[in-house]
Amino acid sequence: MKIFCVGRNYAEHAKELKNEIPAEPVIFLKPKSALLLANTPFYYPDFTNELHYEAELVLRISKNGKYIPESQAGHYFNAITVGIDFTARDVQNELKEKSLPWEKAKAWDCSAVVGKWSDLESSMVRKPLNFSLNLNDECVQKGNSRNMIFSFNRIIADISKYFALNIGDLVFTGTPSGVGECVVGDKLCGYFEEEKVFELDIK
Ligand code: ZN
C-alpha cells in the first residue's frame, strides 16, 4: 500500500505558506508505516517543536492502473474520507531552505491519519464536497473540493504517469487554508460533510 499526497492544491493555502501556485500537481509519498492504525494513540513526535495539522480529503484506490487518462480516472477510486497530513513544519522549513527532500517533515511514522470511509459514487464526485477540522471544538479549517486547483481525476491521471496505482493505495488531495499548530492535550475532529469521521487526541 502506498500513500500519495498532493501539496499546494488550494490557492489560499499556497498563499498562506508563501508558495507559488503550481502548474502541475506537487506529488510526494508517505510509506505504509506513516498510517496511524485504528485505535492507536497519536504521540507528539520528539523531533519537532511545530507540529501542524493539514486536513485533507482522502481517496481510496479501487482498481489497479498505470497511465490512466483523466477522463477514465473516476473509475479508479470508490471511497472517500477526511484525514490529516501531519507535518513537522519547523523541520520542513529547514529542509526547504536547503532544497532537501522533505520526508523527515512529512513521512514519519503515524503522520497520516484517516477517518471513517464513505462510499463515493460517481454522481457524488461531480458535486462540491465539504469537509472541516475542529481543534478543541473550534473550526480551524473548512474545505470544499470545488476549490482544488487540480481535480481528483487530474491528480489520479498525473500520479499514474509516474507510479502504478494499486487497490488500497491512498491519495491525500491537499489541504485548504487554515493549517496551524497543535500541542499535547489538543483534540482534533474531522468532518466529511456533516458527519464526524475521526476524533484524535494529541498525547
Ligand atoms: Zn498536505
Short mmCIF file of C-alpha atoms and ligand atoms in Angstrom, two decimals:
data_model
loop_
_atom_site.label_atom_id
_atom_site.label_comp_id
_atom_site.label_asym_id
_atom_site.label_seq_id
_atom_site.Cartn_x
_atom_site.Cartn_y
_atom_site.Cartn_z
CA MET A 1 0.00 0.00 0.00
CA LYS A 2 1.28 3.43 -0.92
CA ILE A 3 0.19 6.82 0.35
CA PHE A 4 0.29 9.64 -2.19
CA CYS A 5 -0.08 13.25 -1.15
CA VAL A 6 -0.70 16.39 -3.14
CA GLY A 7 0.90 19.63 -2.00
CA ARG A 8 -0.40 23.15 -2.70
CA ASN A 9 -3.73 22.12 -4.19
CA TYR A 10 -5.69 25.08 -2.78
CA ALA A 11 -4.68 28.60 -3.81
CA GLU A 12 -5.40 30.13 -0.37
CA HIS A 13 -3.16 27.56 1.33
CA ALA A 14 -0.30 28.02 -1.17
CA LYS A 15 -0.54 31.75 -0.37
CA GLU A 16 -0.51 31.31 3.43
CA LEU A 17 2.77 29.33 3.19
CA LYS A 18 4.11 31.81 0.58
CA ASN A 19 4.37 29.13 -2.11
CA GLU A 20 3.69 29.63 -5.82
CA ILE A 21 0.56 28.19 -7.41
CA PRO A 22 1.91 25.07 -9.15
CA ALA A 23 1.45 24.45 -12.90
CA GLU A 24 1.07 20.71 -12.28
CA PRO A 25 0.25 18.74 -9.12
CA VAL A 26 3.00 18.61 -6.48
CA ILE A 27 3.22 14.91 -5.51
CA PHE A 28 5.01 13.29 -2.58
CA LEU A 29 4.69 9.94 -0.82
CA LYS A 30 4.46 8.63 2.70
CA PRO A 31 5.38 4.99 3.42
CA LYS A 32 2.86 2.47 4.71
CA SER A 33 4.34 2.92 8.21
CA ALA A 34 3.08 6.52 8.17
CA LEU A 35 -0.52 5.34 8.54
CA LEU A 36 -1.89 5.68 12.07
CA LEU A 37 -3.75 2.44 12.65
CA ALA A 38 -7.25 2.44 14.14
CA ASN A 39 -7.43 2.59 17.93
CA THR A 40 -3.78 3.60 18.19
CA PRO A 41 -2.83 6.69 20.21
CA PHE A 42 -1.10 9.59 18.47
CA TYR A 43 2.03 10.85 20.22
CA TYR A 44 3.60 14.26 19.60
CA PRO A 45 6.94 13.45 17.90
CA ASP A 46 10.07 14.47 19.78
CA PHE A 47 11.94 15.84 16.71
CA THR A 48 9.65 18.83 16.19
CA ASN A 49 8.54 21.90 18.09
CA GLU A 50 6.00 22.93 15.48
CA LEU A 51 3.55 20.16 14.67
CA HIS A 52 0.96 21.28 12.09
CA TYR A 53 -2.34 19.65 11.14
CA GLU A 54 -3.40 19.64 7.47
CA ALA A 55 -6.95 18.35 6.98
CA GLU A 56 -7.50 16.82 3.54
CA LEU A 57 -9.98 14.81 1.52
CA VAL A 58 -8.53 11.30 1.07
CA LEU A 59 -9.42 8.92 -1.76
CA ARG A 60 -9.03 5.15 -1.71
CA ILE A 61 -7.93 3.44 -4.93
CA SER A 62 -10.23 0.59 -6.07
CA LYS A 63 -8.59 -0.57 -9.30
CA ASN A 64 -5.02 -1.16 -10.43
CA GLY A 65 -3.79 1.17 -13.15
CA LYS A 66 -0.97 3.00 -14.88
CA TYR A 67 -1.12 5.81 -17.48
CA ILE A 68 -4.76 6.42 -16.58
CA PRO A 69 -6.40 9.02 -18.84
CA GLU A 70 -8.04 11.86 -16.91
CA SER A 71 -11.41 11.01 -18.50
CA GLN A 72 -11.24 7.46 -17.04
CA ALA A 73 -9.73 8.32 -13.65
CA GLY A 74 -13.12 8.37 -11.90
CA HIS A 75 -13.27 4.56 -12.21
CA TYR A 76 -10.14 4.12 -10.08
CA PHE A 77 -11.37 5.26 -6.65
CA ASN A 78 -14.57 4.43 -4.80
CA ALA A 79 -14.22 5.66 -1.21
CA ILE A 80 -13.52 8.98 0.45
CA THR A 81 -12.82 10.31 3.90
CA VAL A 82 -11.08 13.16 5.67
CA GLY A 83 -7.59 12.70 7.04
CA ILE A 84 -4.66 14.63 8.42
CA ASP A 85 -1.31 15.01 6.71
CA PHE A 86 0.66 15.82 9.87
CA THR A 87 3.69 17.98 9.17
CA ALA A 88 6.69 18.95 11.29
CA ARG A 89 6.64 22.50 9.93
CA ASP A 90 9.93 23.58 11.53
CA VAL A 91 11.69 20.55 10.02
CA GLN A 92 10.03 21.18 6.66
CA ASN A 93 11.08 24.84 6.59
CA GLU A 94 14.66 23.88 7.33
CA LEU A 95 14.68 21.22 4.60
CA LYS A 96 13.00 23.56 2.10
CA GLU A 97 15.59 26.23 2.77
CA LYS A 98 18.36 23.78 1.89
CA SER A 99 16.37 22.36 -1.08
CA LEU A 100 16.43 18.93 0.55
CA PRO A 101 13.72 16.26 0.27
CA TRP A 102 11.04 16.68 2.96
CA GLU A 103 10.32 13.09 4.12
CA LYS A 104 11.66 13.85 7.59
CA ALA A 105 8.98 16.53 7.89
CA LYS A 106 6.05 14.59 6.44
CA ALA A 107 6.63 10.85 6.04
CA TRP A 108 7.37 9.80 9.63
CA ASP A 109 5.55 7.01 11.50
CA CYS A 110 1.88 7.77 12.20
CA SER A 111 1.92 11.08 10.27
CA ALA A 112 -1.09 10.03 8.15
CA VAL A 113 -4.47 9.88 9.85
CA VAL A 114 -7.59 8.72 8.01
CA GLY A 115 -11.19 8.81 9.16
CA LYS A 116 -14.12 6.51 8.57
CA TRP A 117 -14.64 5.78 4.86
CA SER A 118 -17.74 6.67 2.85
CA ASP A 119 -18.59 5.06 -0.47
CA LEU A 120 -18.02 7.51 -3.26
CA GLU A 121 -20.43 7.15 -6.12
CA SER A 122 -19.51 8.79 -9.38
CA SER A 123 -22.51 11.15 -9.11
CA MET A 124 -21.06 12.48 -5.82
CA VAL A 125 -17.71 13.38 -7.36
CA ARG A 126 -19.33 15.97 -9.60
CA LYS A 127 -20.82 17.75 -6.60
CA PRO A 128 -18.77 20.02 -4.36
CA LEU A 129 -17.75 18.08 -1.24
CA ASN A 130 -17.39 19.86 2.08
CA PHE A 131 -15.03 18.94 4.88
CA SER A 132 -13.73 20.61 8.00
CA LEU A 133 -11.48 20.24 11.01
CA ASN A 134 -12.16 21.27 14.59
CA LEU A 135 -9.38 21.97 17.07
CA ASN A 136 -10.73 21.76 20.62
CA ASP A 137 -14.29 22.26 19.34
CA GLU A 138 -13.44 25.32 17.26
CA CYS A 139 -13.48 25.09 13.47
CA VAL A 140 -9.98 25.83 12.13
CA GLN A 141 -10.17 24.52 8.55
CA LYS A 142 -13.06 24.45 6.11
CA GLY A 143 -12.55 22.99 2.67
CA ASN A 144 -14.54 22.32 -0.45
CA SER A 145 -13.43 20.14 -3.34
CA ARG A 146 -14.56 22.81 -5.78
CA ASN A 147 -11.65 24.99 -4.62
CA MET A 148 -8.99 22.44 -5.53
CA ILE A 149 -6.58 23.63 -8.19
CA PHE A 150 -6.33 20.08 -9.60
CA SER A 151 -9.41 17.82 -9.63
CA PHE A 152 -9.47 14.27 -8.28
CA ASN A 153 -9.29 12.93 -11.85
CA ARG A 154 -6.38 15.15 -12.80
CA ILE A 155 -4.46 14.07 -9.67
CA ILE A 156 -5.05 10.36 -10.37
CA ALA A 157 -4.02 10.75 -14.02
CA ASP A 158 -0.89 12.65 -13.06
CA ILE A 159 0.22 10.25 -10.31
CA SER A 160 -0.27 7.28 -12.65
CA LYS A 161 2.22 8.69 -15.17
CA TYR A 162 4.97 8.06 -12.61
CA PHE A 163 3.63 5.40 -10.24
CA ALA A 164 1.40 2.37 -10.68
CA LEU A 165 -1.77 2.76 -8.64
CA ASN A 166 -2.90 -0.32 -6.75
CA ILE A 167 -6.05 -1.28 -4.93
CA GLY A 168 -5.88 0.09 -1.39
CA ASP A 169 -3.47 2.93 -2.14
CA LEU A 170 -4.49 6.24 -0.57
CA VAL A 171 -4.41 9.72 -2.06
CA PHE A 172 -4.38 12.80 0.18
CA THR A 173 -5.65 15.55 -2.11
CA GLY A 174 -4.23 18.67 -0.45
CA THR A 175 -5.18 20.98 2.38
CA PRO A 176 -7.16 24.23 2.31
CA SER A 177 -6.01 27.34 4.20
CA GLY A 178 -6.08 27.44 7.99
CA VAL A 179 -3.26 25.00 8.74
CA GLY A 180 -1.78 25.56 12.16
CA GLU A 181 -0.10 24.24 15.22
CA CYS A 182 -1.34 21.67 17.70
CA VAL A 183 0.15 20.69 21.04
CA VAL A 184 -0.10 17.88 23.56
CA GLY A 185 -3.61 17.80 25.05
CA ASP A 186 -5.34 19.12 21.91
CA LYS A 187 -8.26 17.29 20.35
CA LEU A 188 -8.79 17.24 16.57
CA CYS A 189 -12.08 16.21 14.95
CA GLY A 190 -12.55 15.74 11.22
CA TYR A 191 -15.86 16.10 9.41
CA PHE A 192 -16.89 14.90 5.96
CA GLU A 193 -20.00 16.86 5.03
CA GLU A 194 -21.90 16.81 8.36
CA GLU A 195 -20.51 13.54 9.66
CA LYS A 196 -17.71 13.29 12.21
CA VAL A 197 -15.23 10.79 10.71
CA PHE A 198 -12.45 10.92 13.29
CA GLU A 199 -11.53 12.22 16.71
CA LEU A 200 -7.88 12.35 17.73
CA ASP A 201 -6.15 13.33 20.96
CA ILE A 202 -2.56 14.57 20.78
CA LYS A 203 -0.71 12.71 23.54
ZN ZN B 1 -0.81 18.12 2.90
#
